[in-house]
Amino acid sequence: MSMEKRELTGELPVESDAAEGDLEALTVPHNEQAWPKDWRAYAACFAGFCGMALCWGTIMTFGSFFRFYDDSLLGNWPSDALIGLIGSVQAFLVLGLSLIAGRILDAQYHRPMLFVGGVMIASSYICLSFVGASWGLILLTQGFMAGFGMACFFTHSSYCAVQWLPGHKYIAIGITSSGASFGGAVFPVAVNGLIGNCGFPSAVRWMALLFGAMSVYCIAFGGPPPNVTKHPLSRSWKCWMNPEAFRNRMFLYFTLGMATVFFGYSPLLFHVTEWAKTGNGLKPYWFLVIMNGSSIVGRLGSAAIASANSKSPNPLLRIHAVSCLVGAILVLAFWQLAEDIPTSISFCVLFGIAAGVFVGLPASVIAYIIPEENKQSLGAWTGMMWSSCAVTCLTGPPITGALVRQRGIPAVGYWAGSCLLLATALISLAAWEKRKYDKSKELAEKRREESEDIPFAEVQAVPEASRDVQYTLPVFSFPVFSLKLAS
């Protein structure tokens, strides 16, 4: 009851047992805006950074393995499409299992899941060092075993950061997602250097040791915050799949857009070293390193912009759509025209920055568009978005490999550019839906404030049943807000 109403009725403020809880509820939003003083929050954020390097950074490194398998280890067979299938299986499992991983995270089983993932990653690369020139065994170890292990770290990276730093979630997600850029820049150098100095088996064992050490850190410091709400698991399919998400047009358009992004982006990563063969003294894997390393600028820059505009309207979706458009233009232009080292490096730097935005922002976008009543299902919504991208990640590289065999390496540029153009249109639709949603919400708030401005004496004159104000705020599709006063 407001102070004006209390003065008119003669009521005095009453202290209740819930006062302490109410005060805490009022102060939480303010406290969340401050940077936490608990060192565990920053240790958990760095654990997310390491986890993203372990999963997506390793996928971004597969271009170096692709080149080594094609040129040295496997020879003329299998084809580029079959070699690319190894990396696409990794990406498929990392994204596809995000649906399960996200729901497990909502139940707060962080450390058990990370333990399983760490064991699988280290074991897979140890096994890879013994399989030799067998495409099938490489697919089993590096594709399936490693992909399963990496899936345990992927969704956890951003989820854990948001839990520990809720008032700075966009910066936290930007920092953790930059772990992929770090891994994608450092791991190719390590792999190529170790293979050249000590051979493929020993190189892979050293990488297994590195991955194991990073996994131990993630397990130790990547747990959930204390007193966090748990959502127990059940056998119901609704426990794992939230049908409300796919009735939300913002989520639906954005998810379709991201699936289209990965349809073209993953094949480009795998073929960039083949495109970069120049014979001018710069080793092809350096182009992959430059592209992955420069993506950290896009990841951190977009996170900073999102954090600076954390209140609605936030330009997240518009930034994402523009980055896809810029990436499409760069690929369609430079992929065909780059014939010397400076032009090729320029393409890798510029496209890397754009890729850092459209690959690094999705988790932030989901945290931005998810309705308030579904905030506790953030892990499930994020997992469903990534899982929807899994099919295109699996099918994109083999399709592109077949195009390369028929049309040559320029086909990769046409394919990736077309996919990014389509993604631009879909994500723009999501931005349009979000704009309509925000305007409708503002209108509903304005009407609510106007109804509260009615003098108290006039309200007293109205029958009790007539003073019920109902607000309808559907979370599905295009939200419609209504204000109903009973007659």
CSV table of C-alpha atoms in Angstrom, one decimal, residues 72-477:
chain,number,residue,atom,x,y,z
A,72,SER,CA,50.9,-36.0,-44.8
A,73,LEU,CA,49.2,-38.5,-42.6
A,74,LEU,CA,46.3,-39.7,-44.7
A,75,GLY,CA,47.4,-39.0,-48.2
A,76,ASN,CA,45.0,-39.1,-51.1
A,77,TRP,CA,42.3,-41.0,-49.3
A,78,PRO,CA,40.0,-40.0,-47.7
A,79,SER,CA,38.6,-37.0,-49.5
A,80,ASP,CA,38.4,-33.5,-48.1
A,81,ALA,CA,34.7,-34.1,-47.3
A,82,LEU,CA,35.6,-37.1,-45.1
A,83,ILE,CA,38.4,-35.3,-43.4
A,84,GLY,CA,36.2,-32.3,-42.7
A,85,LEU,CA,33.6,-34.7,-41.2
A,86,ILE,CA,36.0,-35.2,-38.2
A,87,GLY,CA,35.9,-31.6,-37.3
A,88,SER,CA,32.2,-31.3,-38.1
A,89,VAL,CA,31.4,-34.2,-35.7
A,90,GLN,CA,33.3,-32.3,-33.0
A,91,ALA,CA,31.2,-29.2,-33.6
A,92,PHE,CA,28.0,-31.2,-33.9
A,93,LEU,CA,28.5,-32.9,-30.5
A,94,VAL,CA,29.6,-29.7,-28.8
A,95,LEU,CA,26.5,-27.8,-30.0
A,96,GLY,CA,24.0,-30.8,-30.1
A,97,LEU,CA,24.7,-31.9,-26.5
A,98,SER,CA,24.3,-28.3,-25.3
A,99,LEU,CA,20.6,-29.1,-24.8
A,100,ILE,CA,21.4,-31.7,-22.2
A,101,ALA,CA,24.3,-29.8,-20.7
A,102,GLY,CA,22.2,-26.6,-20.2
A,103,ARG,CA,19.6,-28.5,-18.3
A,104,ILE,CA,22.2,-30.2,-16.1
A,105,LEU,CA,23.6,-26.8,-15.3
A,106,ASP,CA,20.1,-25.6,-14.3
A,107,ALA,CA,20.2,-28.4,-11.8
A,108,GLN,CA,23.6,-27.1,-10.7
A,109,TYR,CA,25.7,-30.3,-11.4
A,110,HIS,CA,28.6,-28.2,-12.6
A,111,ARG,CA,31.6,-30.2,-11.3
A,112,PRO,CA,30.4,-33.7,-12.1
A,113,MET,CA,29.8,-32.7,-15.7
A,114,LEU,CA,33.2,-31.0,-16.0
A,115,PHE,CA,34.9,-34.0,-14.6
A,116,VAL,CA,33.4,-36.3,-17.2
A,117,GLY,CA,34.3,-33.8,-19.9
A,118,GLY,CA,37.9,-33.4,-18.8
A,119,VAL,CA,38.5,-37.2,-18.7
A,120,MET,CA,37.0,-37.6,-22.1
A,121,ILE,CA,39.1,-34.8,-23.7
A,122,ALA,CA,42.4,-36.0,-22.3
A,123,SER,CA,41.7,-39.6,-23.0
A,124,SER,CA,40.7,-38.9,-26.6
A,125,TYR,CA,43.9,-37.2,-27.5
A,126,ILE,CA,46.0,-39.8,-25.7
A,127,CYS,CA,44.2,-42.4,-27.8
A,128,LEU,CA,44.7,-40.3,-30.9
A,129,SER,CA,48.4,-40.5,-30.5
A,130,PHE,CA,48.3,-44.3,-31.0
A,131,VAL,CA,45.8,-44.7,-33.9
A,132,GLY,CA,48.2,-43.9,-36.8
A,133,ALA,CA,46.9,-43.3,-40.3
A,134,SER,CA,43.4,-44.7,-39.7
A,135,TRP,CA,40.7,-42.3,-40.7
A,136,GLY,CA,38.0,-44.3,-38.8
A,137,LEU,CA,39.9,-44.4,-35.5
A,138,ILE,CA,40.7,-40.7,-35.9
A,139,LEU,CA,37.0,-40.0,-36.4
A,140,LEU,CA,36.3,-42.1,-33.3
A,141,THR,CA,38.8,-40.4,-31.0
A,142,GLN,CA,39.2,-36.9,-32.2
A,143,GLY,CA,35.6,-36.6,-33.5
A,144,PHE,CA,33.3,-38.5,-31.1
A,145,MET,CA,35.3,-38.8,-27.9
A,146,ALA,CA,36.8,-35.3,-27.9
A,147,GLY,CA,33.5,-33.8,-29.1
A,148,PHE,CA,31.6,-35.4,-26.3
A,149,GLY,CA,34.1,-34.1,-23.7
A,150,MET,CA,34.2,-30.6,-25.1
A,151,ALA,CA,30.4,-30.4,-25.0
A,152,CYS,CA,30.6,-30.6,-21.2
A,153,PHE,CA,32.5,-27.3,-21.2
A,154,PHE,CA,30.8,-25.3,-23.9
A,155,THR,CA,27.5,-24.2,-22.3
A,156,HIS,CA,29.1,-24.1,-18.8
A,157,SER,CA,31.5,-21.4,-19.8
A,158,SER,CA,29.0,-18.6,-20.3
A,159,TYR,CA,26.5,-20.0,-17.8
A,160,CYS,CA,28.9,-20.0,-14.9
A,161,ALA,CA,30.1,-16.5,-15.7
A,162,VAL,CA,26.5,-15.1,-15.7
A,163,GLN,CA,25.8,-16.8,-12.4
A,164,TRP,CA,28.8,-15.3,-10.7
A,165,LEU,CA,28.6,-11.8,-12.3
A,166,PRO,CA,24.9,-11.2,-13.0
A,167,GLY,CA,25.2,-7.4,-13.0
A,168,HIS,CA,28.0,-7.6,-15.6
A,169,LYS,CA,26.8,-10.6,-17.6
A,170,TYR,CA,27.7,-9.1,-21.0
A,171,ILE,CA,31.3,-8.4,-20.0
A,172,ALA,CA,31.6,-11.8,-18.3
A,173,ILE,CA,30.3,-13.6,-21.4
A,174,GLY,CA,32.7,-11.5,-23.6
A,175,ILE,CA,35.6,-12.5,-21.4
A,176,THR,CA,34.7,-16.2,-21.4
A,177,SER,CA,34.0,-16.3,-25.1
A,178,SER,CA,37.4,-14.8,-25.9
A,179,GLY,CA,38.8,-18.0,-24.6
A,180,ALA,CA,37.9,-19.5,-27.9
A,181,SER,CA,39.9,-16.8,-29.7
A,182,PHE,CA,42.9,-17.5,-27.4
A,183,GLY,CA,42.7,-21.3,-28.0
A,184,GLY,CA,42.2,-20.8,-31.7
A,185,ALA,CA,45.3,-18.6,-31.9
A,186,VAL,CA,47.6,-20.5,-29.5
A,187,PHE,CA,46.7,-24.1,-30.2
A,188,PRO,CA,47.5,-24.1,-34.0
A,189,VAL,CA,51.0,-22.7,-33.2
A,190,ALA,CA,51.5,-25.3,-30.6
A,191,VAL,CA,50.3,-28.2,-32.7
A,192,ASN,CA,52.3,-27.3,-35.8
A,193,GLY,CA,55.4,-26.5,-33.7
A,194,LEU,CA,55.2,-29.8,-31.8
A,195,ILE,CA,54.5,-31.9,-34.9
A,196,GLY,CA,57.6,-30.3,-36.6
A,197,ASN,CA,59.9,-30.9,-33.6
A,198,CYS,CA,58.8,-34.2,-32.1
A,199,GLY,CA,56.3,-35.8,-34.5
A,200,PHE,CA,52.5,-36.2,-34.5
A,201,PRO,CA,52.1,-38.8,-31.7
A,202,SER,CA,54.2,-36.9,-29.1
A,203,ALA,CA,52.7,-33.6,-30.1
A,204,VAL,CA,49.2,-35.0,-29.5
A,205,ARG,CA,50.3,-36.3,-26.1
A,206,TRP,CA,51.6,-32.9,-25.1
A,207,MET,CA,48.3,-31.4,-26.1
A,208,ALA,CA,46.5,-34.0,-24.0
A,209,LEU,CA,48.5,-33.0,-21.0
A,210,LEU,CA,47.7,-29.3,-21.6
A,211,PHE,CA,44.0,-30.1,-22.0
A,212,GLY,CA,44.0,-32.2,-18.8
A,213,ALA,CA,45.6,-29.4,-16.8
A,214,MET,CA,43.1,-26.8,-18.0
A,215,SER,CA,40.3,-29.3,-17.2
A,216,VAL,CA,41.5,-29.6,-13.6
A,217,TYR,CA,41.4,-25.9,-13.1
A,218,CYS,CA,37.8,-25.7,-14.5
A,219,ILE,CA,36.7,-28.5,-12.2
A,220,ALA,CA,38.3,-26.8,-9.2
A,221,PHE,CA,36.9,-23.3,-9.7
A,222,GLY,CA,34.0,-23.7,-12.1
A,223,GLY,CA,31.3,-24.5,-9.5
A,224,PRO,CA,28.1,-22.6,-9.0
A,225,PRO,CA,27.7,-19.8,-6.5
A,226,PRO,CA,26.4,-20.6,-3.0
A,227,ASN,CA,22.6,-20.5,-2.3
A,228,VAL,CA,21.8,-20.7,-6.0
A,229,THR,CA,18.4,-22.0,-7.0
A,230,LYS,CA,18.3,-25.6,-8.2
A,231,HIS,CA,15.9,-27.1,-10.8
A,232,PRO,CA,15.8,-30.9,-10.2
A,233,LEU,CA,16.0,-33.2,-13.1
A,234,SER,CA,13.1,-35.5,-14.1
A,235,ARG,CA,12.3,-38.0,-16.7
A,236,SER,CA,9.8,-35.7,-18.4
A,237,TRP,CA,10.8,-34.5,-21.8
A,238,LYS,CA,9.7,-31.0,-20.8
A,239,CYS,CA,12.6,-31.1,-18.2
A,240,TRP,CA,15.0,-31.1,-21.1
A,241,MET,CA,13.1,-29.2,-23.8
A,242,ASN,CA,11.3,-26.0,-23.0
A,243,PRO,CA,8.5,-25.7,-25.6
A,244,GLU,CA,7.9,-22.0,-24.6
A,245,ALA,CA,11.2,-21.1,-26.3
A,246,PHE,CA,10.2,-22.1,-29.8
A,247,ARG,CA,6.9,-20.2,-29.4
A,248,ASN,CA,8.9,-17.0,-28.9
A,249,ARG,CA,9.5,-15.4,-32.3
A,250,MET,CA,12.6,-13.6,-31.1
A,251,PHE,CA,14.2,-16.8,-30.0
A,252,LEU,CA,13.0,-18.7,-33.1
A,253,TYR,CA,14.3,-16.2,-35.7
A,254,PHE,CA,17.6,-15.8,-33.8
A,255,THR,CA,18.1,-19.5,-33.6
A,256,LEU,CA,17.4,-20.0,-37.3
A,257,GLY,CA,19.9,-17.2,-38.0
A,258,MET,CA,22.6,-18.8,-35.9
A,259,ALA,CA,22.1,-22.2,-37.5
A,260,THR,CA,22.6,-20.5,-40.9
A,261,VAL,CA,25.7,-18.8,-39.6
A,262,PHE,CA,27.3,-22.1,-38.7
A,263,PHE,CA,26.3,-23.6,-42.0
A,264,GLY,CA,28.8,-21.3,-43.7
A,265,TYR,CA,31.3,-20.3,-41.0
A,266,SER,CA,32.4,-23.8,-39.9
A,267,PRO,CA,33.5,-24.9,-43.5
A,268,LEU,CA,35.4,-21.6,-43.9
A,269,LEU,CA,37.4,-22.3,-40.8
A,270,PHE,CA,38.4,-25.8,-42.0
A,271,HIS,CA,39.4,-24.6,-45.5
A,272,VAL,CA,41.1,-21.3,-44.7
A,273,THR,CA,44.6,-23.0,-44.6
A,274,GLU,CA,44.0,-24.5,-48.0
A,275,TRP,CA,42.8,-21.1,-49.4
A,276,ALA,CA,46.0,-19.4,-47.8
A,277,LYS,CA,48.5,-21.5,-49.7
A,278,THR,CA,50.6,-18.9,-51.4
A,279,GLY,CA,54.2,-20.1,-51.7
A,280,ASN,CA,55.4,-16.6,-50.5
A,281,GLY,CA,57.1,-17.8,-47.4
A,282,LEU,CA,54.2,-17.4,-44.9
A,283,LYS,CA,53.0,-20.8,-43.6
A,284,PRO,CA,49.3,-21.3,-44.2
A,285,TYR,CA,48.4,-22.1,-40.6
A,286,TRP,CA,49.4,-18.5,-39.7
A,287,PHE,CA,46.3,-17.2,-41.5
A,288,LEU,CA,44.2,-19.4,-39.2
A,289,VAL,CA,46.0,-18.0,-36.2
A,290,ILE,CA,45.5,-14.4,-37.4
A,291,MET,CA,41.8,-14.9,-38.0
A,292,ASN,CA,41.2,-16.6,-34.7
A,293,GLY,CA,43.4,-14.2,-32.8
A,294,SER,CA,41.8,-11.1,-34.2
A,295,SER,CA,38.3,-12.4,-33.3
A,296,ILE,CA,39.1,-11.5,-29.6
A,297,VAL,CA,38.6,-7.8,-30.7
A,298,GLY,CA,35.1,-8.5,-31.9
A,299,ARG,CA,34.2,-10.6,-28.8
A,300,LEU,CA,35.4,-8.1,-26.2
A,301,GLY,CA,34.3,-5.0,-28.2
A,302,SER,CA,30.7,-6.3,-28.7
A,303,ALA,CA,30.6,-7.3,-25.0
A,304,ALA,CA,31.7,-3.8,-24.0
A,305,ILE,CA,29.0,-2.1,-26.1
A,306,ALA,CA,26.3,-4.5,-24.8
A,307,SER,CA,27.4,-3.8,-21.2
A,308,ALA,CA,27.4,0.0,-21.8
A,309,ASN,CA,23.8,-0.3,-23.1
A,310,SER,CA,22.6,-2.9,-20.6
A,311,LYS,CA,19.2,-1.2,-20.3
A,312,SER,CA,16.5,-1.7,-23.0
A,313,PRO,CA,16.8,-0.9,-25.9
A,314,ASN,CA,20.1,-2.8,-26.2
A,315,PRO,CA,21.7,-2.8,-29.6
A,316,LEU,CA,22.8,-6.5,-29.3
A,317,LEU,CA,20.7,-7.9,-32.1
A,318,ARG,CA,21.4,-5.0,-34.4
A,319,ILE,CA,25.2,-5.4,-33.8
A,320,HIS,CA,24.8,-9.1,-34.5
A,321,ALA,CA,23.0,-8.6,-37.7
A,322,VAL,CA,25.5,-6.0,-38.9
A,323,SER,CA,28.4,-8.2,-38.1
A,324,CYS,CA,26.9,-11.0,-40.2
A,325,LEU,CA,26.4,-8.6,-43.1
A,326,VAL,CA,30.0,-7.3,-42.8
A,327,GLY,CA,31.3,-10.9,-42.7
A,328,ALA,CA,29.3,-11.8,-45.9
A,329,ILE,CA,30.6,-8.8,-47.8
A,330,LEU,CA,34.2,-9.6,-46.8
A,331,VAL,CA,34.0,-13.2,-47.8
A,332,LEU,CA,32.3,-12.6,-51.1
A,333,ALA,CA,34.9,-9.9,-52.0
A,334,PHE,CA,38.2,-10.9,-50.5
A,335,TRP,CA,37.9,-14.7,-50.8
A,336,GLN,CA,38.0,-14.4,-54.6
A,337,LEU,CA,40.2,-11.3,-54.9
A,338,ALA,CA,43.0,-11.9,-52.3
A,339,GLU,CA,46.1,-12.8,-54.4
A,340,ASP,CA,48.9,-11.5,-52.2
A,341,ILE,CA,50.0,-11.6,-48.6
A,342,PRO,CA,48.8,-8.1,-47.5
A,343,THR,CA,45.4,-8.6,-48.9
A,344,SER,CA,45.0,-12.0,-47.4
A,345,ILE,CA,46.1,-10.9,-44.0
A,346,SER,CA,43.7,-7.9,-44.2
A,347,PHE,CA,40.9,-10.3,-44.9
A,348,CYS,CA,41.8,-12.6,-42.0
A,349,VAL,CA,42.0,-9.7,-39.6
A,350,LEU,CA,38.7,-8.0,-40.7
A,351,PHE,CA,36.7,-11.2,-41.0
A,352,GLY,CA,38.1,-12.4,-37.7
A,353,ILE,CA,36.8,-9.3,-35.9
A,354,ALA,CA,33.3,-9.8,-37.5
A,355,ALA,CA,33.3,-13.5,-36.7
A,356,GLY,CA,34.2,-12.7,-33.1
A,357,VAL,CA,31.0,-10.7,-32.9
A,358,PHE,CA,28.6,-13.1,-34.5
A,359,VAL,CA,30.0,-16.2,-32.8
A,360,GLY,CA,30.7,-14.5,-29.4
A,361,LEU,CA,27.4,-12.7,-28.9
A,362,PRO,CA,24.7,-15.5,-29.0
A,363,ALA,CA,24.8,-16.4,-25.3
A,364,SER,CA,24.5,-12.7,-24.5
A,365,VAL,CA,21.6,-12.3,-26.9
A,366,ILE,CA,19.7,-15.2,-25.3
A,367,ALA,CA,20.3,-13.7,-21.8
A,368,TYR,CA,18.9,-10.4,-23.3
A,369,ILE,CA,15.7,-11.7,-25.0
A,370,ILE,CA,14.6,-14.4,-22.5
A,371,PRO,CA,11.5,-13.3,-20.7
A,372,GLU,CA,11.8,-12.5,-17.0
A,373,GLU,CA,9.6,-15.5,-16.0
A,374,ASN,CA,12.0,-17.9,-17.8
A,375,LYS,CA,15.2,-16.5,-16.4
A,376,GLN,CA,15.8,-19.6,-14.3
A,377,SER,CA,15.8,-21.7,-17.5
A,378,LEU,CA,18.6,-19.7,-19.1
A,379,GLY,CA,20.7,-22.8,-19.4
A,380,ALA,CA,18.0,-24.7,-21.2
A,381,TRP,CA,17.2,-21.9,-23.6
A,382,THR,CA,20.9,-21.4,-24.4
A,383,GLY,CA,21.3,-25.1,-24.9
A,384,MET,CA,18.3,-25.3,-27.2
A,385,MET,CA,19.7,-22.5,-29.3
A,386,TRP,CA,23.1,-24.2,-29.7
A,387,SER,CA,21.6,-27.6,-30.3
A,388,SER,CA,19.6,-26.2,-33.1
A,389,CYS,CA,22.9,-25.2,-34.8
A,390,ALA,CA,24.3,-28.7,-34.5
A,391,VAL,CA,22.8,-30.1,-37.7
A,392,THR,CA,24.2,-27.3,-39.9
A,393,CYS,CA,27.6,-27.7,-38.2
A,394,LEU,CA,27.6,-31.4,-39.1
A,395,THR,CA,26.4,-31.0,-42.7
A,396,GLY,CA,28.1,-27.8,-43.7
A,397,PRO,CA,31.7,-29.0,-44.0
A,398,PRO,CA,30.9,-32.2,-46.0
A,399,ILE,CA,28.7,-30.2,-48.4
A,400,THR,CA,31.4,-27.6,-48.8
A,401,GLY,CA,34.0,-30.4,-49.3
A,402,ALA,CA,32.0,-31.8,-52.2
A,403,LEU,CA,31.7,-28.3,-53.7
A,404,VAL,CA,35.5,-27.8,-53.4
A,405,ARG,CA,36.0,-31.1,-55.3
A,406,GLN,CA,33.6,-30.0,-58.1
A,407,ARG,CA,34.3,-26.2,-58.2
A,408,GLY,CA,37.5,-25.6,-56.4
A,409,ILE,CA,38.3,-23.6,-53.3
A,410,PRO,CA,36.4,-20.4,-54.5
A,411,ALA,CA,33.2,-22.3,-53.8
A,412,VAL,CA,33.8,-22.0,-50.1
A,413,GLY,CA,33.6,-18.2,-50.3
A,414,TYR,CA,30.3,-18.2,-52.3
A,415,TRP,CA,28.8,-20.7,-49.9
A,416,ALA,CA,29.9,-18.9,-46.7
A,417,GLY,CA,28.9,-15.5,-48.0
A,418,SER,CA,25.4,-16.7,-49.0
A,419,CYS,CA,24.8,-18.3,-45.7
A,420,LEU,CA,25.9,-15.1,-43.8
A,421,LEU,CA,23.6,-13.0,-46.0
A,422,LEU,CA,20.6,-15.2,-45.1
A,423,ALA,CA,21.6,-15.1,-41.4
A,424,THR,CA,21.6,-11.3,-41.6
A,425,ALA,CA,17.9,-11.3,-42.7
A,426,LEU,CA,16.8,-13.8,-40.0
A,427,ILE,CA,18.6,-12.0,-37.2
A,428,SER,CA,17.2,-8.7,-38.4
A,429,LEU,CA,13.7,-10.2,-38.1
A,430,ALA,CA,14.6,-11.1,-34.5
A,431,ALA,CA,15.7,-7.5,-33.8
A,432,TRP,CA,12.4,-6.3,-35.3
A,433,GLU,CA,10.4,-8.6,-33.0
A,434,LYS,CA,12.4,-7.4,-30.0
A,435,ARG,CA,11.7,-3.8,-30.9
A,436,LYS,CA,7.9,-4.5,-31.1
A,437,TYR,CA,8.1,-6.4,-27.8
A,438,ASP,CA,9.8,-3.5,-26.0
A,439,LYS,CA,7.3,-0.9,-27.4
A,440,SER,CA,4.4,-3.0,-26.3
A,441,LYS,CA,5.9,-3.4,-22.9
A,442,GLU,CA,6.5,0.3,-22.5
A,443,LEU,CA,2.8,0.9,-23.5
A,444,ALA,CA,1.6,-1.5,-20.9
A,445,GLU,CA,3.8,0.1,-18.2
A,446,LYS,CA,2.5,3.5,-19.2
A,447,ARG,CA,-1.1,2.4,-18.8
A,448,ARG,CA,-0.4,0.8,-15.5
A,449,GLU,CA,1.1,4.0,-14.2
A,450,GLU,CA,-1.9,5.9,-15.4
A,451,SER,CA,-4.2,3.6,-13.6
A,452,GLU,CA,-2.2,4.0,-10.4
A,453,ASP,CA,-2.6,7.8,-10.7
A,454,ILE,CA,-6.3,7.6,-10.1
A,455,PRO,CA,-7.2,9.4,-6.8
A,456,PHE,CA,-7.6,7.0,-3.9
A,457,ALA,CA,-11.0,8.5,-3.0
A,458,GLU,CA,-12.3,7.8,-6.5
A,459,VAL,CA,-11.1,4.2,-6.3
A,460,GLN,CA,-12.9,3.7,-3.0
A,461,ALA,CA,-16.1,4.7,-4.7
A,462,VAL,CA,-15.8,1.9,-7.2
A,463,PRO,CA,-17.1,-1.5,-6.1
A,464,GLU,CA,-14.3,-3.9,-4.9
A,465,ALA,CA,-14.7,-6.3,-7.9
A,466,SER,CA,-14.3,-3.4,-10.3
A,467,ARG,CA,-10.9,-2.4,-9.1
A,468,ASP,CA,-9.2,-5.5,-10.3
A,469,VAL,CA,-6.6,-4.7,-12.9
A,470,GLN,CA,-5.3,-7.5,-15.0
A,471,TYR,CA,-2.3,-7.5,-17.2
A,472,THR,CA,-1.7,-10.0,-19.9
A,473,LEU,CA,2.0,-10.5,-21.0
A,474,PRO,CA,2.3,-13.5,-23.1
A,475,VAL,CA,5.9,-14.7,-23.7
A,476,PHE,CA,5.2,-16.5,-26.9
A,477,SER,CA,5.4,-15.1,-30.4
